[in-house]
């Protein structure tokens, strides 16, 4: 029977109620703190962004951040102008209230133009704000966006604003702040705002040289083919260098916001870089040859940035392309003339890349001809309708599962959402490509098909899926296949991993049930807890492989409650030594590591 639809079913929500009901529209995914893009980190970012905006406008050069990891409480204190005392409550609780609409006050704001702090307030079980201004203070305390109390008076403290919040456990359920994620975000703020001193739980975080410090932190000196070239203008800053690695990796930012998926500023930088190199060398190099093996950072300041989503992962302003291309081209030409020895090494690397590409041309042609004989479509790929980069908003939800074998892929294919979820089935164990040359990518049919399915042969910006998910069995073979795939991406396409596109699917290890209830458990601890809860008539099933999970059961594991573990890399320079240790030739060091960490199963029984 159809539900009644009349005047009584129409609801009107105030702004804060809407934020709580549709929190994903404001802070993206909720998560539990295990992913750097989870909502609790976006909330932290929105509060700190306001402090950064004060620094950008030359008011206050210090921000203190305190995190109580046990209580889950964040405290941010800046030493800017302080919120105008008569507008404190409105600025943190009323949507579309703020000074960032006034270009005379904030010219290159990082924040959300009157939404960010209000969203934090609405999504917090405790929210406290205190503004110090001209010897006076005003403070207010909120619970889930509702004002509890306010107070004002005199103060001897320096001007500025203090904000405290605890995310609401009704919305975020079980969460925990991870020090590593917050620390990395703090360092990004420091790199993007030279001269700003941040204190994170007492530790001072500071950068003198901006993006140059970031690049030197990511790429150790031993892996640099030459000292990085660095340019800093009024609205544009960039730095780059070449390494011995394959692929290209860029860290792009807009007004201090990290744009993992790039956008017009990054594509304009690449175009300007190519034009600058060609003008200097009097050659006609191709972009892929110039960028192969390159690691770079670019920051632009845009007065009215247009992002493709609330989480700001990709810039959409088209009017900035021309000016950025021209400024980058002129800056690159000047840098190459200024540093002739570095320019010589850059041209040598580009010529080497060009030669390698031409040598690979025959191998590429052979691989493509071989694929055409098999099928015009990519073998073993069950594609989805929407892809990353499509005009549809569904494209940002797209994902592809890389599975081992047909039985596992059959369960996922039968239970997936064909609009946004694709499946690629691997045949057996992939090749260990560590230490292999680029031509192996085309000689190995399996690896070539993976690259083709993702559409990343020419440029990572062509990636067809927002998330690349490794879906392997939770046994020794599954772990090995997972490591081989991670090695493949880190060897040839490290930018895909560095920009947060690679994940591991977490599926339950046990099903614990009786006649009344069923629990799916992801660890032995969860299994034991479920057994105690059910008490009588308990039946335990151990899932040995993905193929043992029925499509009806599998659907709940890859829908809205999907559990994904992001594959992260602390620094670019960590990639090679890590792969060398785990995936290189057998060494005494690795043997010792295995012996020291080997689990004695007999002791566990």
Coordinates of C-alpha atoms in Angstrom, one line a residue:
X1 CA 0.0 0.0 0.0
X2 CA 1.4 3.4 -1.0
X3 CA 2.2 5.8 1.9
X4 CA 0.0 8.9 2.3
X5 CA 1.4 12.0 0.6
X6 CA -0.3 15.3 1.7
X7 CA 0.4 18.5 3.6
X8 CA 1.1 16.5 6.8
X9 CA 4.1 14.7 5.2
X10 CA 5.9 17.9 4.1
X11 CA 8.6 19.0 6.5
X12 CA 10.5 22.2 6.9
X13 CA 13.9 22.0 8.6
X14 CA 15.9 24.8 10.0
X15 CA 19.5 25.0 8.8
X16 CA 21.2 23.3 11.7
X17 CA 18.6 20.5 11.7
X18 CA 19.4 20.0 8.0
X19 CA 23.1 19.8 8.7
X20 CA 22.5 17.0 11.3
X21 CA 20.1 15.1 9.0
X22 CA 22.2 15.5 5.8
X23 CA 25.7 15.8 7.3
X24 CA 27.3 14.2 4.2
X25 CA 26.4 17.3 2.2
X26 CA 28.6 19.4 4.5
X27 CA 31.5 17.3 5.6
X28 CA 31.5 14.4 3.2
X29 CA 31.8 10.9 4.6
X30 CA 31.3 10.3 8.4
X31 CA 33.7 7.4 9.0
X32 CA 35.3 6.5 12.3
X33 CA 38.6 8.3 12.1
X34 CA 40.5 5.6 10.3
X35 CA 40.6 7.6 7.0
X36 CA 42.1 11.1 6.7
X37 CA 39.0 12.2 4.8
X38 CA 36.6 11.1 7.6
X39 CA 34.2 13.8 8.8
X40 CA 35.9 14.4 12.2
X41 CA 39.1 15.6 10.3
X42 CA 37.0 17.8 8.0
X43 CA 35.5 19.4 11.2
X44 CA 39.0 20.0 12.5
X45 CA 40.0 21.5 9.2
X46 CA 37.0 23.9 9.1
X47 CA 37.9 25.3 12.5
X48 CA 41.6 25.7 11.7
X49 CA 40.9 27.2 8.3
X50 CA 39.3 30.2 10.1
X51 CA 42.6 30.7 12.0
X52 CA 44.6 30.3 8.8
X53 CA 42.4 33.0 7.2
X54 CA 43.5 35.4 9.9
X55 CA 47.1 34.7 9.2
X56 CA 46.6 35.2 5.5
X57 CA 45.2 38.6 6.3
X58 CA 48.3 39.4 8.4
X59 CA 46.6 39.0 11.8
X60 CA 48.3 36.6 14.1
X61 CA 51.1 34.2 13.2
X62 CA 50.5 31.4 15.7
X63 CA 47.8 28.8 16.1
X64 CA 47.6 26.4 19.0
X65 CA 45.9 23.0 18.5
X66 CA 45.3 20.6 21.5
X67 CA 43.8 17.2 20.9
X68 CA 42.6 15.0 23.8
X69 CA 42.6 11.6 22.1
X70 CA 40.9 9.8 24.9
X71 CA 38.0 12.3 25.2
X72 CA 37.9 13.1 21.5
X73 CA 38.0 16.8 22.2
X74 CA 39.7 19.4 19.9
X75 CA 40.8 22.9 21.0
X76 CA 42.0 25.5 18.5
X77 CA 43.3 29.0 19.7
X78 CA 44.5 31.6 17.3
X79 CA 45.8 35.1 17.9
X80 CA 44.0 37.0 15.1
X81 CA 41.5 39.8 15.4
X82 CA 38.9 37.7 17.3
X83 CA 35.3 37.4 16.1
X84 CA 33.4 40.7 16.6
X85 CA 31.9 40.3 20.1
X86 CA 28.4 41.2 19.1
X87 CA 28.3 38.6 16.4
X88 CA 29.9 35.5 18.0
X89 CA 26.7 33.5 18.4
X90 CA 25.6 34.3 14.8
X91 CA 29.0 33.5 13.3
X92 CA 29.0 30.0 14.7
X93 CA 25.3 29.1 14.5
X94 CA 23.6 31.0 11.7
X95 CA 24.2 29.8 8.1
X96 CA 25.4 32.4 5.6
X97 CA 26.7 34.7 8.4
X98 CA 30.4 35.7 8.2
X99 CA 32.9 38.4 7.1
X100 CA 34.1 36.2 4.2
X101 CA 31.5 37.6 1.9
X102 CA 33.3 40.9 2.3
X103 CA 36.4 40.9 0.0
X104 CA 37.9 43.9 1.8
X105 CA 38.2 41.7 5.0
X106 CA 39.1 38.3 3.5
X107 CA 40.6 38.1 0.0
X108 CA 41.7 34.5 -0.2
X109 CA 39.7 32.6 2.3
X110 CA 40.2 28.9 2.9
X111 CA 36.9 28.3 4.8
X112 CA 33.4 27.5 3.5
X113 CA 32.0 31.1 3.3
X114 CA 29.8 30.9 6.3
X115 CA 29.1 27.2 6.5
X116 CA 32.1 25.4 8.0
X117 CA 32.0 26.4 11.7
X118 CA 28.2 26.2 11.8
X119 CA 28.4 22.6 10.5
X120 CA 31.0 21.8 13.2
X121 CA 28.7 23.3 15.9
X122 CA 25.6 21.4 14.6
X123 CA 27.5 18.1 14.6
X124 CA 29.1 18.4 18.0
X125 CA 27.8 17.3 21.4
X126 CA 29.9 20.0 22.9
X127 CA 30.9 23.2 21.1
X128 CA 32.5 26.2 22.9
X129 CA 33.7 29.5 21.4
X130 CA 35.4 32.4 23.1
X131 CA 36.5 35.6 21.4
X132 CA 39.0 38.0 22.9
X133 CA 39.0 41.5 21.4
X134 CA 40.3 44.8 22.8
X135 CA 40.4 43.7 26.4
X136 CA 36.8 42.3 26.3
X137 CA 35.6 38.7 25.8
X138 CA 32.4 37.0 24.7
X139 CA 31.9 33.2 25.1
X140 CA 29.1 30.8 24.2
X141 CA 28.5 27.1 24.7
X142 CA 26.4 24.9 22.5
X143 CA 25.0 21.3 22.4
X144 CA 24.2 19.9 19.0
X145 CA 23.9 23.4 17.6
X146 CA 21.6 24.7 20.4
X147 CA 22.8 27.5 22.6
X148 CA 23.2 26.5 26.3
X149 CA 24.8 29.5 27.9
X150 CA 26.7 32.7 27.1
X151 CA 28.9 35.1 29.0
X152 CA 30.9 38.3 28.5
X153 CA 33.3 40.5 30.4
X154 CA 36.8 41.9 30.6
X155 CA 40.0 39.9 29.8
X156 CA 43.8 40.3 29.9
X157 CA 44.3 37.7 27.2
X158 CA 45.6 38.5 23.7
X159 CA 43.1 39.1 20.9
X160 CA 42.0 36.0 19.1
X161 CA 39.5 33.2 19.1
X162 CA 39.3 29.9 21.0
X163 CA 37.1 27.0 19.7
X164 CA 36.5 23.7 21.4
X165 CA 34.4 20.8 20.1
X166 CA 33.6 17.1 20.7
X167 CA 32.0 15.4 17.7
X168 CA 28.5 14.0 18.5
X169 CA 28.6 10.3 19.2
X170 CA 25.0 10.0 18.0
X171 CA 26.2 10.9 14.5
X172 CA 29.7 9.6 14.4
X173 CA 29.1 6.5 16.6
X174 CA 32.5 5.0 17.3
X175 CA 35.4 7.3 16.3
X176 CA 38.9 8.1 17.3
X177 CA 41.3 10.8 16.2
X178 CA 44.6 9.5 14.8
X179 CA 47.7 11.5 15.6
X180 CA 49.4 10.7 12.3
X181 CA 46.5 12.2 10.2
X182 CA 46.3 15.4 12.2
X183 CA 50.1 15.8 12.3
X184 CA 50.3 15.5 8.5
X185 CA 47.5 18.1 8.1
X186 CA 49.4 20.5 10.4
X187 CA 52.5 20.2 8.4
X188 CA 50.5 20.9 5.2
X189 CA 49.3 24.1 6.8
X190 CA 52.9 25.1 7.7
X191 CA 54.2 24.3 4.2
X192 CA 51.4 26.4 2.6
X193 CA 51.8 29.3 5.0
X194 CA 55.5 30.1 5.4
X195 CA 56.1 31.9 8.7
X196 CA 53.0 30.5 10.5
X197 CA 53.9 28.8 13.8
X198 CA 51.6 25.9 14.7
X199 CA 51.6 24.1 18.0
X200 CA 50.2 20.6 18.1
X201 CA 50.0 19.3 21.6
X202 CA 53.0 21.4 22.4
X203 CA 55.1 20.4 19.4
X204 CA 56.1 23.3 17.2
X205 CA 55.4 22.9 13.4
X206 CA 57.0 25.6 11.2
X207 CA 58.2 26.0 7.7
X208 CA 60.4 28.8 6.2
X209 CA 60.5 27.7 2.6
X210 CA 56.9 26.6 1.9
X211 CA 56.4 24.1 -0.9
X212 CA 60.2 23.6 -1.2
X213 CA 60.2 22.1 2.4
X214 CA 57.3 19.9 1.5
X215 CA 59.0 18.5 -1.6
X216 CA 62.3 17.9 0.3
X217 CA 60.3 16.1 3.0
X218 CA 58.5 13.9 0.4
X219 CA 61.6 13.1 -1.7
X220 CA 64.9 12.4 0.1
X221 CA 68.1 14.0 -1.3
X222 CA 69.4 10.6 -2.3
X223 CA 66.5 10.1 -4.7
X224 CA 66.6 13.5 -6.3
X225 CA 68.3 13.7 -9.7
X226 CA 68.9 17.4 -9.0
X227 CA 68.0 20.1 -6.5
X228 CA 64.3 21.1 -6.9
X229 CA 63.4 24.3 -8.8
X230 CA 61.2 26.6 -6.8
X231 CA 59.1 29.6 -7.8
X232 CA 57.0 31.8 -5.6
X233 CA 54.8 34.6 -7.0
X234 CA 52.0 36.7 -5.5
X235 CA 49.2 34.2 -6.3
X236 CA 51.2 31.1 -7.5
X237 CA 53.9 28.9 -6.0
X238 CA 55.4 25.7 -7.4
X239 CA 58.4 23.4 -7.1
X240 CA 59.4 20.2 -8.9
X241 CA 62.2 17.7 -9.5
X242 CA 62.8 14.4 -11.2
X243 CA 63.5 11.0 -9.6
X244 CA 64.5 7.6 -11.0
X245 CA 60.9 6.4 -10.5
X246 CA 58.2 5.7 -13.1
X247 CA 55.0 7.8 -13.3
X248 CA 54.4 11.3 -12.0
X249 CA 53.2 12.6 -8.6
X250 CA 51.8 16.1 -7.9
X251 CA 50.5 17.7 -4.7
X252 CA 48.2 20.5 -5.6
X253 CA 46.6 23.1 -3.4
X254 CA 44.1 26.0 -3.7
X255 CA 44.1 28.7 -0.9
X256 CA 45.7 26.1 1.4
X257 CA 43.2 23.4 0.5
X258 CA 44.7 20.1 -0.7
X259 CA 43.1 19.1 -4.0
X260 CA 43.7 15.3 -4.3
X261 CA 42.0 15.2 -7.7
X262 CA 43.8 18.3 -9.1
X263 CA 41.7 20.4 -11.4
X264 CA 42.2 23.4 -13.7
X265 CA 45.2 24.7 -11.7
X266 CA 47.1 21.5 -12.0
X267 CA 46.4 20.9 -15.7
X268 CA 47.3 24.6 -16.3
X269 CA 50.6 24.1 -14.4
X270 CA 51.4 21.0 -16.5
X271 CA 50.7 22.9 -19.7
X272 CA 52.8 25.9 -18.6
X273 CA 55.7 23.5 -17.6
X274 CA 55.7 21.9 -21.0
X275 CA 55.7 25.2 -22.9
X276 CA 58.5 26.6 -20.7
X277 CA 60.7 23.5 -21.2
X278 CA 60.1 23.5 -25.0
X279 CA 60.7 27.3 -25.3
X280 CA 64.0 27.0 -23.4
X281 CA 65.2 23.9 -25.2
X282 CA 64.0 24.9 -28.6
X283 CA 62.5 21.4 -28.9
X284 CA 59.0 20.0 -29.2
X285 CA 58.9 17.5 -26.3
X286 CA 55.7 15.7 -25.3
X287 CA 54.1 16.3 -21.9
X288 CA 54.4 12.7 -20.8
X289 CA 58.2 12.8 -21.5
X290 CA 58.7 16.0 -19.5
X291 CA 56.7 14.7 -16.5
X292 CA 57.8 11.0 -16.4
X293 CA 59.5 10.5 -13.0
X294 CA 58.6 14.0 -11.8
X295 CA 57.4 14.9 -8.3
X296 CA 56.0 18.4 -7.9
X297 CA 53.9 20.7 -5.8
X298 CA 51.7 23.7 -6.9
X299 CA 49.7 26.2 -4.9
X300 CA 47.4 28.9 -6.3
X301 CA 45.4 31.6 -4.6
X302 CA 42.0 32.1 -6.1
X303 CA 39.6 34.8 -5.0
X304 CA 36.4 32.9 -5.7
X305 CA 37.4 29.2 -6.0
X306 CA 34.8 26.8 -7.5
X307 CA 35.1 23.3 -6.2
X308 CA 33.4 20.3 -7.7
X309 CA 32.2 19.1 -4.3
X310 CA 31.8 20.3 -0.7
X311 CA 35.0 18.4 0.3
X312 CA 37.0 20.5 -2.3
X313 CA 39.0 17.7 -3.9
X314 CA 39.0 19.3 -7.4
X315 CA 39.1 22.9 -8.6
X316 CA 36.7 23.9 -11.4
X317 CA 37.6 27.5 -12.2
X318 CA 38.2 27.8 -16.0
X319 CA 39.1 31.5 -16.1
X320 CA 42.4 30.9 -14.2
X321 CA 43.9 28.5 -16.8
X322 CA 45.3 31.1 -19.2
X323 CA 47.1 33.3 -16.6
X324 CA 48.5 30.2 -14.8
X325 CA 49.9 28.7 -18.0
X326 CA 51.6 32.0 -18.9
X327 CA 53.1 32.6 -15.5
X328 CA 54.4 29.0 -15.2
X329 CA 55.9 29.1 -18.6
X330 CA 57.8 32.3 -18.0
X331 CA 58.9 31.2 -14.5
X332 CA 60.2 27.8 -15.8
X333 CA 62.1 29.5 -18.6
X334 CA 63.7 31.9 -16.2
X335 CA 64.6 29.1 -13.7
X336 CA 66.2 27.0 -16.4
X337 CA 68.4 29.9 -17.6
X338 CA 69.2 30.8 -14.0
X339 CA 70.4 27.2 -13.2
X340 CA 72.0 25.9 -16.3
X341 CA 73.5 22.7 -14.6
X342 CA 70.0 21.7 -13.4
X343 CA 68.5 22.6 -16.8
X344 CA 71.0 20.2 -18.4
X345 CA 70.0 17.4 -16.1
X346 CA 66.3 18.0 -16.8
X347 CA 66.8 17.9 -20.6
X348 CA 68.8 14.7 -20.2
X349 CA 66.1 13.1 -18.3
X350 CA 63.4 14.2 -20.8
X351 CA 65.5 12.9 -23.7
X352 CA 65.9 9.6 -21.8
X353 CA 62.1 9.4 -21.3
X354 CA 61.5 10.1 -24.9
X355 CA 63.9 7.4 -26.0
X356 CA 62.3 4.9 -23.6
X357 CA 58.8 5.8 -24.9
X358 CA 59.8 5.2 -28.5
X359 CA 61.5 1.9 -27.6
X360 CA 58.2 0.9 -25.9
X361 CA 56.1 1.9 -28.9
X362 CA 56.6 -1.5 -30.6
X363 CA 55.8 -3.4 -27.3
X364 CA 52.7 -1.2 -26.8
X365 CA 51.5 -1.9 -30.3
X366 CA 52.0 -5.6 -29.9
X367 CA 50.1 -5.6 -26.6
X368 CA 47.2 -3.6 -28.1
X369 CA 47.0 -5.8 -31.2
X370 CA 47.0 -8.9 -29.0
X371 CA 44.1 -7.5 -27.0
X372 CA 42.1 -6.7 -30.1
X373 CA 42.3 -10.3 -31.3
X374 CA 40.9 -11.5 -28.0
X375 CA 38.1 -8.9 -27.6
X376 CA 37.3 -5.3 -28.3
X377 CA 36.4 -5.0 -24.7
X378 CA 38.8 -5.4 -21.8
X379 CA 38.7 -9.1 -20.7
X380 CA 37.3 -9.9 -17.2
X381 CA 36.0 -6.3 -16.7
X382 CA 32.3 -5.8 -15.7
X383 CA 32.0 -2.1 -16.0
X384 CA 29.7 0.4 -14.3
X385 CA 27.6 3.2 -15.9
X386 CA 29.1 6.3 -14.3
X387 CA 32.8 7.1 -14.1
X388 CA 35.1 9.7 -12.4
X389 CA 35.1 12.8 -14.5
X390 CA 31.6 12.3 -15.9
X391 CA 29.3 15.3 -15.7
X392 CA 27.1 13.3 -13.4
X393 CA 27.6 13.6 -9.6
X394 CA 27.5 9.8 -9.5
X395 CA 31.0 9.7 -11.0
X396 CA 32.6 10.7 -7.7
X397 CA 31.0 7.6 -6.2
X398 CA 32.5 5.2 -8.7
X399 CA 34.7 2.3 -7.6
X400 CA 36.3 -0.8 -9.1
X401 CA 36.9 -4.0 -7.3
X402 CA 40.0 -6.0 -8.2
X403 CA 39.2 -9.5 -7.2
X404 CA 41.0 -12.8 -7.3
X405 CA 39.3 -15.5 -9.4
X406 CA 35.9 -15.9 -10.9
X407 CA 34.1 -17.2 -7.8
X408 CA 34.9 -14.1 -5.8
X409 CA 34.0 -11.8 -8.6
X410 CA 30.7 -13.7 -9.2
X411 CA 29.5 -12.8 -5.7
X412 CA 30.4 -9.1 -6.2
X413 CA 28.9 -8.9 -9.7
X414 CA 25.7 -10.3 -8.4
X415 CA 25.4 -7.9 -5.5
X416 CA 27.0 -4.7 -6.8
X417 CA 25.4 -1.5 -7.8
X418 CA 25.9 -1.5 -11.6
X419 CA 25.6 2.3 -11.7
X420 CA 28.8 3.0 -9.7
X421 CA 30.6 -0.3 -9.0
X422 CA 32.8 -2.1 -11.6
X423 CA 34.5 -5.5 -11.1
X424 CA 37.8 -6.8 -12.6
X425 CA 38.6 -10.4 -12.1
X426 CA 42.3 -11.4 -11.8
X427 CA 43.6 -14.7 -13.1
X428 CA 45.8 -16.2 -10.4
X429 CA 48.6 -14.3 -8.7
X430 CA 49.9 -11.2 -10.4
X431 CA 53.5 -10.7 -11.3
X432 CA 55.9 -9.2 -8.8
X433 CA 57.0 -6.2 -10.8
X434 CA 59.4 -4.7 -8.3
X435 CA 62.7 -3.8 -10.0
X436 CA 61.3 -4.5 -13.5
X437 CA 61.4 -2.1 -16.4
X438 CA 58.4 -0.3 -17.9
X439 CA 58.1 -2.7 -20.8
X440 CA 56.9 -5.4 -18.4
X441 CA 53.7 -3.4 -18.1
X442 CA 52.9 -4.2 -21.7
X443 CA 54.4 -7.7 -21.9
X444 CA 52.3 -9.0 -19.0
X445 CA 48.7 -9.3 -20.2
X446 CA 47.1 -9.2 -16.7
X447 CA 48.9 -6.0 -15.7
X448 CA 48.2 -4.4 -19.1
X449 CA 44.5 -5.1 -18.7
X450 CA 44.4 -3.6 -15.2
X451 CA 46.0 -0.4 -16.6
X452 CA 43.6 -0.3 -19.5
X453 CA 40.6 -0.9 -17.2
X454 CA 41.6 2.1 -15.1
X455 CA 42.6 4.1 -18.2
X456 CA 45.8 5.4 -16.6
X457 CA 48.3 4.6 -19.4
X458 CA 48.8 8.2 -20.5
X459 CA 47.8 10.2 -17.5
X460 CA 46.5 9.6 -14.0
X461 CA 44.0 12.4 -14.5
X462 CA 42.2 10.0 -16.8
X463 CA 41.5 7.6 -14.0
X464 CA 37.9 6.2 -14.5
X465 CA 37.1 5.4 -10.9
X466 CA 37.3 7.4 -7.6
X467 CA 38.3 4.3 -5.7
X468 CA 40.3 1.3 -6.7
X469 CA 39.5 -1.5 -4.2
X470 CA 41.6 -4.6 -3.7
X471 CA 39.1 -7.4 -2.8
X472 CA 41.1 -10.5 -1.9
X473 CA 40.6 -13.4 0.4
X474 CA 41.6 -13.0 4.1
X475 CA 44.1 -15.9 3.9
X476 CA 47.8 -16.1 3.1
X477 CA 47.3 -16.3 -0.7
X478 CA 44.9 -13.3 -0.6
X479 CA 47.4 -11.3 1.4
X480 CA 50.1 -12.1 -1.1
X481 CA 47.9 -11.1 -4.1
X482 CA 47.1 -7.9 -2.3
X483 CA 50.8 -7.1 -1.7
X484 CA 51.6 -7.8 -5.3
X485 CA 48.9 -5.4 -6.5
X486 CA 50.1 -2.7 -4.1
X487 CA 53.6 -3.2 -5.5
X488 CA 52.3 -2.9 -9.0
X489 CA 50.6 0.5 -8.3
X490 CA 53.6 1.8 -6.2
X491 CA 56.0 0.8 -8.9
X492 CA 54.3 2.2 -12.0
X493 CA 51.5 4.5 -10.7
X494 CA 52.5 5.8 -7.3
X495 CA 50.5 9.0 -7.8
X496 CA 47.3 6.9 -7.7
X497 CA 48.2 5.8 -4.2
X498 CA 49.7 9.1 -3.0
X499 CA 46.4 10.9 -4.0
X500 CA 44.3 8.5 -2.0
X501 CA 42.6 6.3 -4.6
X502 CA 43.7 2.8 -3.5
X503 CA 41.8 0.9 -0.8
X504 CA 41.6 -2.6 0.7
X505 CA 38.1 -4.1 1.1
X506 CA 37.5 -5.4 4.6
X507 CA 35.1 -8.4 4.7
X508 CA 33.9 -10.4 7.8
X509 CA 35.9 -13.4 8.9
X510 CA 33.1 -15.0 10.9
X511 CA 29.3 -15.3 10.9
X512 CA 27.9 -16.0 14.3
X513 CA 24.2 -16.7 14.6
X514 CA 21.4 -18.5 16.3
X515 CA 17.7 -18.7 15.4
X516 CA 17.0 -15.1 16.4
X517 CA 20.0 -13.1 15.4
X518 CA 23.1 -13.0 13.1
X519 CA 26.4 -11.1 13.7
X520 CA 29.1 -10.6 11.0
X521 CA 32.5 -10.3 12.8
X522 CA 35.6 -8.8 11.4
X523 CA 38.0 -10.1 14.1
X524 CA 38.3 -12.8 16.7
X525 CA 37.4 -10.3 19.4
X526 CA 34.1 -9.4 17.7
X527 CA 33.4 -13.2 17.3
X528 CA 33.9 -13.9 21.0
X529 CA 31.7 -10.9 21.9
X530 CA 29.0 -12.1 19.6
X531 CA 29.1 -15.6 21.1
X532 CA 28.7 -14.1 24.6
X533 CA 25.7 -12.0 23.4
X534 CA 23.9 -14.9 21.7
X535 CA 24.6 -17.4 24.6
X536 CA 22.6 -20.4 23.3
X537 CA 22.3 -22.3 20.1
X538 CA 25.3 -20.5 18.6
X539 CA 26.5 -21.5 15.1
X540 CA 29.8 -20.2 13.8
X541 CA 30.9 -20.0 10.2
X542 CA 34.5 -19.1 9.2
X543 CA 34.6 -17.4 5.8
X544 CA 37.8 -18.7 4.1
X545 CA 37.2 -16.8 0.8
X546 CA 35.1 -14.2 -0.8
X547 CA 33.4 -16.8 -3.0
X548 CA 31.9 -18.5 0.1
X549 CA 29.9 -15.4 0.9
X550 CA 26.5 -15.5 -0.9
X551 CA 25.5 -12.5 -3.1
X552 CA 22.6 -11.6 -0.7
X553 CA 25.1 -11.4 2.2
X554 CA 27.8 -9.7 0.1
X555 CA 25.5 -6.8 -0.8
X556 CA 25.6 -5.4 2.7
X557 CA 29.4 -5.4 2.8
X558 CA 29.8 -3.3 -0.4
X559 CA 26.9 -0.9 0.0
X560 CA 26.6 2.1 2.3
X561 CA 28.3 0.3 5.2
X562 CA 31.3 -0.7 3.2
X563 CA 34.5 -1.0 5.2
X564 CA 37.6 0.2 3.4
X565 CA 41.1 0.5 4.6
X566 CA 43.0 3.2 2.7
X567 CA 46.5 2.3 1.4
X568 CA 48.6 5.3 2.5
X569 CA 52.2 6.3 2.2
X570 CA 53.8 8.6 4.7
X571 CA 56.4 10.1 2.3
X572 CA 57.2 9.5 -1.4
X573 CA 60.8 8.4 -0.4
X574 CA 59.4 5.6 1.8
X575 CA 58.1 3.7 -1.3
X576 CA 61.3 2.3 -2.7
X577 CA 63.0 1.1 0.6
X578 CA 59.7 -0.4 1.7
X579 CA 59.2 -2.4 -1.5
X580 CA 62.9 -3.3 -1.5
X581 CA 62.5 -4.8 2.0
X582 CA 59.2 -6.7 1.5
X583 CA 59.2 -7.5 -2.3
X584 CA 62.8 -7.4 -3.3
X585 CA 65.3 -10.3 -3.2
X586 CA 65.4 -12.4 0.0
X587 CA 67.7 -10.8 2.5
X588 CA 69.0 -11.7 6.0
X589 CA 67.2 -8.7 7.3
X590 CA 63.8 -9.8 6.0
X591 CA 64.4 -13.4 7.2
X592 CA 65.2 -12.0 10.7
X593 CA 62.0 -9.8 10.6
X594 CA 59.9 -12.8 9.7
X595 CA 61.4 -15.0 12.5
X596 CA 60.9 -12.3 15.1
X597 CA 57.3 -11.6 14.1
X598 CA 56.2 -15.2 13.4
X599 CA 53.1 -16.2 15.3
X600 CA 53.3 -19.5 17.0
X601 CA 49.8 -20.9 16.6
X602 CA 50.5 -23.7 19.1
X603 CA 50.8 -21.1 21.8
X604 CA 47.5 -19.6 20.9
X605 CA 45.6 -22.9 21.3

